[in-house]
Short mmCIF file of C-alpha atoms in Angstrom, two decimals:
data_model
loop_
_atom_site.label_atom_id
_atom_site.label_comp_id
_atom_site.label_asym_id
_atom_site.label_seq_id
_atom_site.Cartn_x
_atom_site.Cartn_y
_atom_site.Cartn_z
CA MET Y 17 -15.66 11.11 -12.50
CA LYS Y 18 -15.02 14.76 -13.21
CA ALA Y 19 -12.81 14.91 -10.14
CA LEU Y 20 -10.78 12.03 -11.45
CA MET Y 21 -10.29 13.71 -14.82
CA ARG Y 22 -9.19 16.86 -13.07
CA ALA Y 23 -6.65 14.94 -11.01
CA LEU Y 24 -5.32 13.24 -14.13
CA ARG Y 25 -4.98 16.53 -16.00
CA ALA Y 26 -3.02 17.98 -13.08
CA MET Y 27 -0.87 14.88 -12.76
CA PRO Y 28 2.11 16.10 -14.87
CA ALA Y 29 2.29 19.31 -12.85
CA MET Y 30 2.05 17.41 -9.56
CA LEU Y 31 4.79 15.04 -10.65
CA ARG Y 32 7.00 18.02 -11.51
CA VAL Y 33 6.43 19.55 -8.08
CA GLY Y 34 7.15 16.22 -6.41
CA PHE Y 35 10.33 15.88 -8.45
CA ALA Y 36 11.49 19.36 -7.47
CA GLU Y 37 10.91 18.54 -3.80
CA MET Y 38 12.84 15.32 -4.18
CA VAL Y 39 15.81 17.20 -5.65
CA ALA Y 40 15.66 19.74 -2.84
CA TYR Y 41 15.74 17.09 -0.12
CA ARG Y 42 17.93 14.51 -1.88
CA ALA Y 43 20.32 13.83 1.01
CA GLU Y 44 17.43 13.29 3.39
CA LEU Y 45 15.82 10.92 0.91
CA VAL Y 46 19.00 8.86 0.55
CA ILE Y 47 19.13 8.46 4.33
CA TRP Y 48 15.48 7.35 4.38
CA ILE Y 49 16.13 4.86 1.60
CA LEU Y 50 19.10 3.41 3.45
CA THR Y 51 17.06 2.85 6.61
CA ALA Y 52 15.33 -0.06 4.84
CA LEU Y 53 18.35 -2.32 4.61
CA THR Y 54 17.08 -4.96 7.04
CA PRO Y 55 16.84 -7.56 4.21
CA ILE Y 56 20.64 -7.41 3.93
CA ILE Y 57 21.08 -8.24 7.61
CA MET Y 58 18.63 -11.09 7.26
CA LEU Y 59 20.35 -12.30 4.09
CA LEU Y 60 23.70 -12.47 5.89
CA VAL Y 61 22.17 -14.44 8.76
CA TRP Y 62 20.27 -16.90 6.56
CA ASP Y 63 23.30 -17.27 4.30
CA GLY Y 64 25.30 -18.49 7.28
CA VAL Y 65 22.54 -20.92 8.25
CA ALA Y 66 22.42 -22.34 4.73
CA ALA Y 67 26.21 -22.86 4.64
CA ASN Y 68 25.84 -26.57 5.44
CA GLY Y 69 23.09 -27.23 2.94
CA PRO Y 70 19.65 -25.96 1.95
CA VAL Y 71 17.21 -24.85 4.65
CA GLY Y 72 13.55 -25.57 3.96
CA GLY Y 73 14.21 -25.72 0.22
CA TYR Y 74 16.31 -22.54 0.17
CA ASP Y 75 20.00 -22.81 -0.63
CA ARG Y 76 22.44 -19.90 -0.51
CA ALA Y 77 21.65 -18.79 -4.08
CA ALA Y 78 17.91 -18.90 -3.39
CA PHE Y 79 18.27 -16.83 -0.22
CA ALA Y 80 20.42 -14.29 -2.07
CA ARG Y 81 17.83 -14.08 -4.86
CA TYR Y 82 14.95 -13.76 -2.44
CA PHE Y 83 16.38 -11.05 -0.22
CA THR Y 84 17.85 -9.03 -3.10
CA ALA Y 85 14.44 -9.08 -4.77
CA GLY Y 86 12.89 -8.21 -1.40
CA LEU Y 87 15.17 -5.22 -1.06
CA PHE Y 88 13.91 -3.84 -4.37
CA VAL Y 89 10.26 -4.63 -3.76
CA ARG Y 90 10.44 -2.94 -0.38
CA GLN Y 91 11.84 0.21 -2.00
CA LEU Y 92 9.39 0.24 -4.89
CA THR Y 93 6.34 -0.24 -2.68
CA SER Y 94 7.10 2.21 0.09
CA SER Y 95 5.54 5.56 0.76
CA TRP Y 96 5.46 7.96 3.67
CA VAL Y 97 1.92 9.25 3.44
CA VAL Y 98 1.07 8.12 7.00
CA TRP Y 99 3.57 10.56 8.51
CA GLU Y 100 2.59 13.37 6.14
CA LEU Y 101 -1.10 12.94 6.90
CA ASN Y 102 -0.54 12.66 10.62
CA GLU Y 103 1.52 15.82 10.65
CA SER Y 104 -0.78 17.85 8.43
CA ILE Y 105 -3.87 16.85 10.41
CA ARG Y 106 -2.31 17.57 13.79
CA THR Y 107 -0.85 20.93 12.76
CA GLY Y 108 -3.78 22.02 10.63
CA THR Y 109 -1.76 22.42 7.41
CA LEU Y 110 -4.28 20.09 5.78
CA SER Y 111 -6.77 22.98 5.56
CA PRO Y 112 -5.29 24.73 2.49
CA ALA Y 113 -4.83 21.36 0.77
CA LEU Y 114 -8.53 20.63 1.29
CA LEU Y 115 -9.50 23.87 -0.44
CA LYS Y 116 -7.75 22.92 -3.66
CA PRO Y 117 -9.91 21.46 -6.43
CA ILE Y 118 -7.79 18.30 -6.45
CA HIS Y 119 -7.91 15.62 -3.79
CA PRO Y 120 -5.03 16.06 -1.32
CA LEU Y 121 -4.22 12.36 -1.56
CA ALA Y 122 -3.70 12.62 -5.32
CA PHE Y 123 -0.80 14.95 -4.70
CA ARG Y 124 0.57 12.67 -1.97
CA ALA Y 125 0.43 9.76 -4.40
CA ALA Y 126 2.23 11.71 -7.13
CA GLU Y 127 4.91 12.76 -4.67
CA ASN Y 128 5.50 9.16 -3.58
CA VAL Y 129 5.53 7.77 -7.12
CA VAL Y 130 7.97 10.28 -8.56
CA VAL Y 131 10.79 9.23 -6.23
CA LEU Y 132 10.60 5.56 -7.25
CA PRO Y 133 13.20 5.83 -10.06
CA PHE Y 134 15.57 7.55 -7.65
CA ARG Y 135 15.09 4.72 -5.15
CA LEU Y 136 16.09 2.29 -7.90
CA VAL Y 137 19.24 4.26 -8.62
CA VAL Y 138 20.29 4.22 -4.95
CA MET Y 139 19.63 0.48 -4.74
CA MET Y 140 21.70 -0.39 -7.82
CA PRO Y 141 25.22 -0.30 -6.29
CA ILE Y 142 23.95 -2.32 -3.32
CA ALA Y 143 22.48 -4.94 -5.63
CA VAL Y 144 25.73 -5.11 -7.62
CA ALA Y 145 27.72 -5.60 -4.41
CA LEU Y 146 25.39 -8.40 -3.33
CA TRP Y 147 25.69 -9.99 -6.75
CA LEU Y 148 29.50 -9.87 -6.62
CA TRP Y 149 29.33 -11.50 -3.19
CA ARG Y 150 27.01 -14.35 -4.30
CA PRO Y 151 27.23 -14.51 -8.11
CA GLU Y 152 25.43 -17.85 -8.06
CA MET Y 153 22.15 -16.00 -7.50
CA GLY Y 154 22.32 -15.24 -11.24
CA MET Y 155 20.02 -13.02 -13.26
CA PHE Y 156 16.87 -13.86 -11.45
CA ILE Y 157 14.05 -12.12 -13.20
CA GLU Y 158 13.06 -13.60 -16.51
CA ALA Y 159 11.89 -11.25 -19.22
CA ARG Y 160 8.68 -13.26 -19.48
CA ALA Y 161 7.84 -12.70 -15.83
CA LEU Y 162 8.60 -9.00 -15.91
CA PRO Y 163 5.14 -7.63 -16.83
CA LEU Y 164 3.41 -9.68 -14.13
CA CYS Y 165 6.10 -8.73 -11.64
CA LEU Y 166 5.63 -5.01 -12.34
CA LEU Y 167 1.86 -5.37 -12.05
CA SER Y 168 2.31 -7.16 -8.74
CA ILE Y 169 4.64 -4.44 -7.46
CA ALA Y 170 2.15 -1.76 -8.52
CA LEU Y 171 -0.65 -3.51 -6.62
CA ALA Y 172 1.57 -3.93 -3.56
CA TRP Y 173 2.43 -0.23 -3.75
CA ALA Y 174 -1.27 0.63 -3.83
CA MET Y 175 -1.99 -1.61 -0.84
CA ASN Y 176 0.76 0.03 1.12
CA PHE Y 177 -0.31 3.55 0.18
CA LEU Y 178 -3.95 2.87 1.04
CA ALA Y 179 -3.11 1.15 4.33
CA GLN Y 180 -0.98 4.12 5.30
CA THR Y 181 -3.84 6.41 4.33
CA VAL Y 182 -6.14 4.53 6.70
CA PHE Y 183 -3.71 4.91 9.59
CA GLY Y 184 -2.86 8.48 8.62
CA ALA Y 185 -6.56 9.40 8.57
CA LEU Y 186 -6.89 7.85 12.03
CA ALA Y 187 -5.22 11.04 13.22
CA PHE Y 188 -8.60 12.73 12.62
CA PHE Y 189 -9.92 10.70 15.54
CA ALA Y 190 -7.04 9.66 17.79
CA GLU Y 191 -3.78 11.18 18.91
CA GLN Y 192 -2.10 7.79 19.00
CA SER Y 193 -2.55 6.95 15.35
CA LEU Y 194 1.19 6.59 14.73
CA GLY Y 195 1.44 4.09 17.58
CA LEU Y 196 -1.27 2.02 15.90
CA PHE Y 197 0.61 2.26 12.65
CA ASN Y 198 3.70 0.90 14.42
CA VAL Y 199 1.68 -2.13 15.50
CA TRP Y 200 0.58 -2.61 11.90
CA PHE Y 201 4.16 -2.16 10.72
CA SER Y 202 5.57 -4.78 13.08
CA LEU Y 203 2.88 -7.24 11.96
CA TRP Y 204 3.77 -6.40 8.37
CA ALA Y 205 7.49 -6.92 8.96
CA LEU Y 206 6.85 -10.28 10.54
CA LEU Y 207 4.22 -11.69 8.19
CA SER Y 208 5.02 -10.15 4.81
CA GLY Y 209 8.16 -12.15 4.10
CA TYR Y 210 10.40 -9.17 4.94
CA LEU Y 211 12.52 -11.02 7.51
CA PHE Y 212 12.26 -14.58 6.21
CA PRO Y 213 10.62 -16.33 3.25
CA LEU Y 214 7.15 -17.36 4.40
CA GLU Y 215 7.84 -20.90 3.14
CA LEU Y 216 9.98 -21.35 6.25
CA LEU Y 217 7.05 -20.95 8.64
CA PRO Y 218 5.39 -24.08 10.05
CA SER Y 219 2.33 -25.04 8.01
CA TRP Y 220 -0.25 -23.88 10.60
CA ALA Y 221 1.31 -20.41 10.60
CA ARG Y 222 1.41 -20.38 6.81
CA THR Y 223 -2.33 -21.03 6.74
CA ILE Y 224 -2.95 -18.01 8.98
CA VAL Y 225 -0.61 -15.85 6.94
CA TRP Y 226 -2.40 -16.84 3.74
CA TYR Y 227 -5.60 -15.15 4.91
CA LEU Y 228 -3.86 -11.94 5.97
CA PRO Y 229 -3.07 -9.05 3.62
CA PHE Y 230 0.62 -8.67 4.53
CA ARG Y 231 1.82 -11.41 2.18
CA SER Y 232 0.34 -9.58 -0.79
CA MET Y 233 2.23 -6.45 0.16
CA LEU Y 234 5.72 -7.93 -0.22
CA ALA Y 235 6.10 -11.69 -0.51
CA VAL Y 236 4.08 -12.10 -3.71
CA PRO Y 237 6.01 -9.62 -5.90
CA THR Y 238 9.28 -10.72 -4.27
CA GLU Y 239 8.70 -14.38 -5.05
CA ILE Y 240 7.66 -13.56 -8.61
CA ALA Y 241 10.82 -11.48 -9.06
CA ALA Y 242 12.99 -14.20 -7.54
CA GLY Y 243 11.50 -16.74 -9.94
CA GLN Y 244 9.97 -18.78 -7.12
CA LEU Y 245 6.39 -18.12 -8.06
CA GLY Y 246 5.09 -18.38 -11.60
CA GLY Y 247 2.40 -19.67 -13.94
CA ALA Y 248 -1.21 -19.98 -12.89
CA GLU Y 249 -0.31 -19.77 -9.21
CA ALA Y 250 1.28 -16.36 -9.71
CA LEU Y 251 -1.80 -15.14 -11.59
CA LEU Y 252 -4.01 -16.29 -8.72
CA GLU Y 253 -1.84 -14.46 -6.17
CA VAL Y 254 -1.92 -11.26 -8.22
CA GLY Y 255 -5.70 -11.61 -8.36
CA VAL Y 256 -5.77 -11.84 -4.56
CA GLN Y 257 -3.67 -8.68 -4.45
CA ALA Y 258 -6.21 -6.90 -6.64
CA ILE Y 259 -9.02 -7.91 -4.26
CA TRP Y 260 -7.05 -6.51 -1.32
CA VAL Y 261 -6.46 -3.24 -3.19
CA VAL Y 262 -10.22 -2.84 -3.68
CA LEU Y 263 -10.93 -3.60 -0.02
CA PHE Y 264 -8.20 -1.24 1.17
CA PHE Y 265 -9.50 1.44 -1.18
CA PHE Y 266 -12.96 1.38 0.34
CA ALA Y 267 -11.53 1.32 3.86
CA ALA Y 268 -9.33 4.32 3.10
CA ARG Y 269 -12.20 6.20 1.46
CA ALA Y 270 -14.57 5.56 4.35
CA MET Y 271 -11.93 6.59 6.85
CA TRP Y 272 -11.05 9.74 4.93
CA ARG Y 273 -14.65 10.87 4.44
CA ALA Y 274 -15.59 10.31 8.07
CA GLY Y 275 -12.43 12.07 9.16
CA VAL Y 276 -12.81 15.15 6.98
CA ARG Y 277 -16.41 15.57 8.18
CA ARG Y 278 -15.11 15.61 11.73
CA TYR Y 279 -12.09 17.76 11.02
CA GLU Y 280 -12.08 21.21 12.57
CA ALA Y 281 -8.51 22.31 11.85
CA PHE Y 282 -6.72 22.57 15.14
CA GLY Y 283 -6.41 26.20 16.08
CA ALA Y 284 -8.91 27.40 13.49
CA MET A 2 33.51 17.03 46.33
CA LYS A 3 30.96 19.80 46.65
CA ARG A 4 30.93 20.08 42.89
CA LEU A 5 30.22 16.40 42.52
CA ARG A 6 27.29 16.62 44.97
CA HIS A 7 25.91 19.51 42.98
CA VAL A 8 26.12 17.48 39.77
CA VAL A 9 24.40 14.46 41.33
CA ARG A 10 21.60 16.58 42.80
CA ALA A 11 21.03 18.37 39.52
CA THR A 12 20.92 15.03 37.69
CA VAL A 13 18.37 13.55 40.06
CA ALA A 14 16.24 16.67 39.84
CA SER A 15 16.35 16.57 36.04
CA PHE A 16 15.20 12.97 36.00
CA ARG A 17 12.34 13.77 38.36
CA VAL A 18 11.11 16.64 36.22
CA ALA A 19 11.45 14.52 33.09
CA ILE A 20 9.36 11.73 34.57
CA MET A 21 6.74 14.14 35.89
CA MET A 22 6.41 15.67 32.43
CA ALA A 23 6.12 12.28 30.77
CA VAL A 24 3.48 10.76 33.07
CA GLN A 25 1.07 13.51 32.14
CA TYR A 26 0.31 11.50 29.05
CA ARG A 27 -1.16 8.31 30.49
CA ALA A 28 -2.98 7.11 27.38
CA SER A 29 0.27 7.29 25.50
CA PHE A 30 1.85 5.09 28.17
CA VAL A 31 -0.76 2.36 27.67
CA ALA A 32 -0.48 2.58 23.89
CA GLU A 33 3.27 2.24 24.08
CA ALA A 34 3.00 -0.81 26.31
CA VAL A 35 0.81 -2.46 23.67
CA VAL A 36 3.23 -1.50 20.93
CA SER A 37 6.13 -3.01 22.85
CA VAL A 38 4.38 -6.40 22.99
CA PHE A 39 4.16 -6.44 19.19
CA TRP A 40 7.67 -5.20 18.93
CA LEU A 41 8.80 -8.07 21.14
CA ALA A 42 7.20 -10.55 18.76
CA TRP A 43 8.88 -8.79 15.85
CA THR A 44 12.25 -9.35 17.49
CA ILE A 45 11.82 -12.89 18.77
CA VAL A 46 9.86 -14.73 16.09
CA PRO A 47 12.62 -14.69 13.41
CA LEU A 48 14.87 -16.45 15.92
CA PHE A 49 12.40 -19.28 16.36
CA VAL A 50 11.99 -19.56 12.58
CA LEU A 51 15.75 -19.76 12.23
CA PHE A 52 16.14 -22.49 14.84
CA ARG A 53 13.37 -24.60 13.35
CA PHE A 54 15.92 -25.97 10.93
CA GLN A 55 19.09 -26.32 12.96
CA ARG A 56 19.71 -27.02 16.63
CA GLY A 57 22.78 -24.83 16.69
CA VAL A 58 23.82 -21.93 14.47
CA ALA A 59 27.50 -20.91 14.38
CA GLY A 60 28.07 -22.37 17.85
CA TRP A 61 24.98 -20.82 19.45
CA SER A 62 22.00 -22.80 20.75
CA GLN A 63 18.51 -21.30 20.65
CA ASP A 64 18.54 -20.35 24.33
CA GLU A 65 21.95 -18.77 24.03
CA ALA A 66 20.85 -16.71 21.05
CA LEU A 67 17.70 -15.78 22.95
CA VAL A 68 19.89 -14.22 25.65
CA VAL A 69 21.36 -11.99 22.95
CA VAL A 70 17.86 -11.03 21.80
CA GLY A 71 16.88 -10.27 25.40
CA PHE A 72 19.84 -7.95 25.80
CA PHE A 73 19.09 -6.37 22.45
CA ILE A 74 15.53 -5.57 23.53
CA THR A 75 16.78 -4.23 26.86
CA LEU A 76 19.32 -1.90 25.30
CA SER A 77 16.90 -0.72 22.60
CA GLY A 78 14.52 0.13 25.43
CA VAL A 79 17.24 2.07 27.22
CA LEU A 80 17.98 3.88 23.98
CA ASP A 81 14.32 4.81 23.47
CA ALA A 82 13.67 5.72 27.10
CA PHE A 83 16.78 7.66 28.05
CA VAL A 84 19.12 8.40 25.14
CA ASP A 85 16.98 9.24 22.16
CA PRO A 86 14.50 11.70 23.74
CA ASN A 87 17.36 13.76 25.15
CA LEU A 88 19.39 13.93 22.04
CA SER A 89 16.48 14.71 19.72
CA ALA A 90 15.74 17.57 22.09
CA VAL A 91 19.26 18.88 21.45
CA VAL A 92 18.66 18.88 17.70
CA GLN A 93 15.56 20.97 18.33
CA HIS A 94 17.48 23.31 20.66
CA VAL A 95 20.07 23.88 17.96
CA ARG A 96 17.45 24.55 15.32
CA GLN A 97 15.52 27.02 17.48
CA GLY A 98 18.51 28.63 19.15
CA THR A 99 17.33 27.70 22.65
CA LEU A 100 20.57 25.86 23.29
CA ASP A 101 21.91 29.23 24.49
CA TYR A 102 19.91 28.87 27.70
CA VAL A 103 21.34 25.41 28.30
CA LEU A 104 24.91 26.55 27.75
CA LEU A 105 24.45 29.44 30.19
CA LYS A 106 23.55 27.18 33.12
CA PRO A 107 26.29 26.61 35.71
CA ILE A 108 26.62 22.90 35.04
CA ASP A 109 28.25 20.80 32.34
CA ALA A 110 26.05 21.22 29.26
CA GLN A 111 26.61 17.71 27.94
CA LEU A 112 25.48 16.23 31.24
CA LEU A 113 22.44 18.48 31.39
CA VAL A 114 21.22 17.75 27.86
CA SER A 115 21.77 14.05 28.47
CA VAL A 116 19.46 13.73 31.46
CA HIS A 117 16.72 16.30 31.04
CA ARG A 118 14.24 14.20 29.06
CA THR A 119 13.06 10.68 29.77
CA ALA A 120 10.37 8.65 28.05
CA PRO A 121 8.98 6.36 30.80
CA SER A 122 6.46 5.02 28.28
CA LYS A 123 9.35 3.09 26.74
CA LEU A 124 10.26 1.45 30.04
CA PRO A 125 8.03 -1.60 29.31
CA HIS A 126 10.55 -2.31 26.51
CA VAL A 127 13.37 -2.46 29.03
CA LEU A 128 11.38 -4.68 31.36
CA ALA A 129 10.37 -7.01 28.52
CA GLY A 130 13.99 -7.34 27.45
CA VAL A 131 15.12 -8.18 30.97
CA ILE A 132 12.39 -10.81 31.28
CA VAL A 133 13.39 -12.45 27.99
CA ALA A 134 17.07 -12.45 28.98
CA VAL A 135 16.35 -13.91 32.43
CA ILE A 136 14.11 -16.67 31.05
CA ALA A 137 16.68 -17.56 28.40
CA ALA A 138 19.57 -17.45 30.89
CA ALA A 139 17.70 -19.74 33.27
CA ARG A 140 17.46 -22.33 30.50
CA LEU A 141 21.18 -22.38 29.80
CA PRO A 142 22.77 -25.78 30.47
CA ARG A 143 25.28 -24.20 32.84
CA ALA A 144 23.96 -21.77 35.46
CA PRO A 145 25.97 -18.50 35.26
CA GLY A 146 28.22 -17.90 38.28
CA ALA A 147 28.53 -14.65 40.21
CA ALA A 148 31.60 -13.60 38.21
CA ASP A 149 29.78 -14.23 34.93
CA LEU A 150 26.82 -12.16 36.09
CA GLY A 151 29.11 -9.36 37.19
CA ALA A 152 30.88 -9.33 33.83
CA ALA A 153 27.55 -9.35 31.99
CA PHE A 154 26.31 -6.34 33.96
CA LEU A 155 29.56 -4.52 33.38
CA LEU A 156 29.30 -5.18 29.66
CA LEU A 157 25.68 -4.03 29.50
CA GLY A 158 26.81 -0.82 31.15
CA ALA A 159 29.54 -0.52 28.55
CA GLY A 160 26.94 -1.17 25.85
CA THR A 161 24.77 1.66 27.14
CA ALA A 162 27.82 3.93 27.12
CA ILE A 163 28.52 3.00 23.50
CA LEU A 164 24.93 3.69 22.45
CA TYR A 165 24.99 7.01 24.25
CA SER A 166 28.31 7.89 22.62
CA LEU A 167 27.14 6.99 19.11
CA TRP A 168 24.06 9.16 19.51
CA THR A 169 26.06 12.03 21.02
CA MET A 170 28.38 11.98 18.02
CA VAL A 171 25.43 12.13 15.64
CA VAL A 172 23.95 15.00 17.61
CA SER A 173 27.26 16.85 17.54
CA LEU A 174 26.95 16.75 13.77
CA SER A 175 23.59 18.49 14.10
CA PHE A 176 25.39 21.66 15.18
CA LYS A 177 26.80 21.86 11.69
CA PHE A 178 24.15 20.22 9.56
CA VAL A 179 20.96 20.94 11.55
CA ARG A 180 18.92 18.35 9.60
CA VAL A 181 20.42 15.12 10.87
CA ASP A 182 17.60 13.85 13.03
CA ASN A 183 16.93 11.11 10.52
CA LEU A 184 20.56 10.07 10.76
CA SER A 185 19.55 8.53 14.08
CA TYR A 186 17.10 6.33 12.15
CA LEU A 187 19.97 5.19 9.97
CA LEU A 188 22.04 4.42 13.05
CA ARG A 189 19.11 2.43 14.34
CA THR A 190 19.22 0.25 11.23
CA PHE A 191 22.78 -0.66 12.12
CA VAL A 192 21.91 -1.20 15.77
CA ASP A 193 19.29 -3.64 14.52
CA ALA A 194 22.13 -5.95 13.49
CA GLY A 195 22.85 -6.40 17.21
CA ARG A 196 19.87 -8.66 17.68
CA TRP A 197 21.84 -11.64 16.36
CA PRO A 198 25.05 -13.06 17.81
CA THR A 199 27.95 -11.62 15.81
CA ALA A 200 29.10 -15.14 14.96
CA PHE A 201 26.13 -15.33 12.55
CA TYR A 202 27.74 -12.77 10.24
CA PRO A 203 30.69 -12.96 7.80
CA VAL A 204 34.07 -11.87 9.20
CA VAL A 205 34.04 -8.38 7.64
CA VAL A 206 30.64 -7.58 9.12
CA ARG A 207 31.77 -8.97 12.46
CA PHE A 208 34.68 -6.54 12.43
CA VAL A 209 32.38 -3.61 11.69
CA LEU A 210 30.02 -4.67 14.48
CA THR A 211 32.86 -4.89 16.96
CA PHE A 212 34.92 -1.78 16.26
CA ILE A 213 33.12 0.67 13.99
CA VAL A 214 29.46 0.46 15.02
CA PRO A 215 30.09 -1.77 18.02
CA VAL A 216 26.57 -3.09 18.46
CA GLY A 217 27.99 -6.61 18.59
CA LEU A 218 29.86 -5.70 21.73
CA MET A 219 26.66 -4.48 23.35
CA THR A 220 24.61 -7.63 23.01
CA THR A 221 26.84 -10.56 22.05
CA TYR A 222 29.59 -9.98 24.61
CA PRO A 223 27.32 -9.87 27.68
CA ALA A 224 25.69 -13.08 26.46
CA LEU A 225 29.11 -14.68 26.03
CA ALA A 226 29.95 -13.61 29.57
CA LEU A 227 26.79 -15.29 30.89
CA ARG A 228 27.80 -18.48 29.10
CA GLY A 229 31.22 -18.22 30.71
CA ALA A 230 32.66 -18.14 27.21
CA LEU A 231 34.26 -14.71 27.32
CA SER A 232 37.97 -14.48 28.01
CA THR A 233 39.48 -11.75 30.18
CA SER A 234 41.04 -10.19 27.09
CA GLY A 235 37.61 -10.15 25.45
CA LEU A 236 36.22 -8.31 28.46
CA ALA A 237 39.11 -5.85 28.39
CA LEU A 238 38.61 -5.28 24.67
CA ALA A 239 34.92 -4.51 25.11
CA LEU A 240 35.53 -2.10 27.97
CA GLY A 241 38.38 -0.48 26.01
CA VAL A 242 36.18 0.12 22.96
CA ALA A 243 33.43 1.54 25.16
CA LEU A 244 35.89 3.90 26.82
CA ALA A 245 37.30 4.99 23.45
CA PHE A 246 33.80 5.76 22.14
CA PHE A 247 32.91 7.65 25.29
CA GLY A 248 36.06 9.76 24.93
CA ALA A 249 35.42 10.38 21.25
CA ALA A 250 31.87 11.47 22.01
CA ARG A 251 33.15 13.94 24.61
CA ILE A 252 35.61 15.38 22.09
CA ALA A 253 32.93 15.61 19.38
CA TRP A 254 30.57 17.42 21.76
CA THR A 255 33.27 19.85 22.94
CA LEU A 256 34.28 20.71 19.38
CA ALA A 257 30.65 21.16 18.37
CA VAL A 258 29.89 23.50 21.27
CA ARG A 259 33.01 25.51 20.61
CA ARG A 260 31.87 26.10 17.05
CA TYR A 261 28.27 26.82 18.04
CA ALA A 262 27.33 30.34 17.09
CA SER A 263 23.67 30.36 18.21
CA ALA A 264 20.78 30.51 15.79
CA SER A 265 19.85 34.10 16.57
CA SER A 266 23.21 35.73 15.91
#
């Protein structure tokens, strides 16, 4: 409890440091942001398929809404803690961070959160261009749905951060932890609704996907933002997200504790 | 003639050393093979989802589009196994100043930096791509003739040349801006567009994918050739673009080396 208070008190300072780093490496960050444009490619492809009429309930406007929302959700839920952890564990730079009175992951979280507004700014012109291209997608997010949508994005962000922490902490045990993360990432890309709305899967596959966490990491906030998921159903899905966050939290904590106990700083 | 023999021998030797260095890490090889299976699913499944709803998309049947995906996987594998490891090594050389030693060697520096690293652990990618392409091609309604096959191989070669040229141009930038290694990730995002036949995209995007970042040429054109649907002028166009990119890459490299002032001085 005391540790948590300490982390909270230091939060403004950590956010400032993270912001300064962001400004220092702005060009690099823009490039990183632009590497996540796959939803646009998929939108163009699906748009062509829907030219002759709706596909699985999605017409052109619905596809445009879905993938534009997906573009934003992807940006607002991403972090890079897996690479940072992997690097700092392998090179031993984690050691000084461990000596500080604040949990190293708290700083990583602050650093990843502080760039979110900047990500939004970079996405804006792209969203405007997409809107000019398919104006029929309209203003998709209703003011009423906004609070739930933001909550859902926050939970998805936490899931992503914690999952990356698990794979990052794997570097305490295995050299190949990034390879494992790539497996996780390709599963995520396929089953989270990143490449196609999950509605379009055959029903047996949808059943499998329903029990997996990936959906909660992207499809749920995206569908809420696109106005395709609402009411009691949306509340239920956000509840499922919250359960996943708790599970991921305990997995990440267990992984981290076991790893730090085993850690002997390479070269020290 | 003697010079050429020297170049060939040096190239073969470089490849051998690169492979010997890479096979030291056997566990990594196995891990990569597993990753490539997942990656294969990542590339193929969206195609099957797409064709659940329509038998043909923009004039392409599922099997025909699968040929494109097969070629895409093959070329991505080539990129990961042969092109990328070399060129990221150059970025490191520039940053650390060790490029001096490369430039001093009595052989063309561009050739040397292009063949001295190989990542055999990515070869399963290449194999997987070839298997997908062969299976898909065997299911085409019209068996490809010898001429079609020849054209397809030629175009895949041209595609590899384009990939190599794109990456060389990015690396040439690294002489000036040192921190461009993540630019190759950005390029990869564009290359990703090559997994679908270009006909799936709007006209503007098609133009970009044919002339500016010609990933469409690399995967769609060889597939068209296998279908027997590529005209001679189409073939000439593809080879012309590949040649132009190769030339531009050579110029970019030469300019970059001329301006190189070593990190230590």
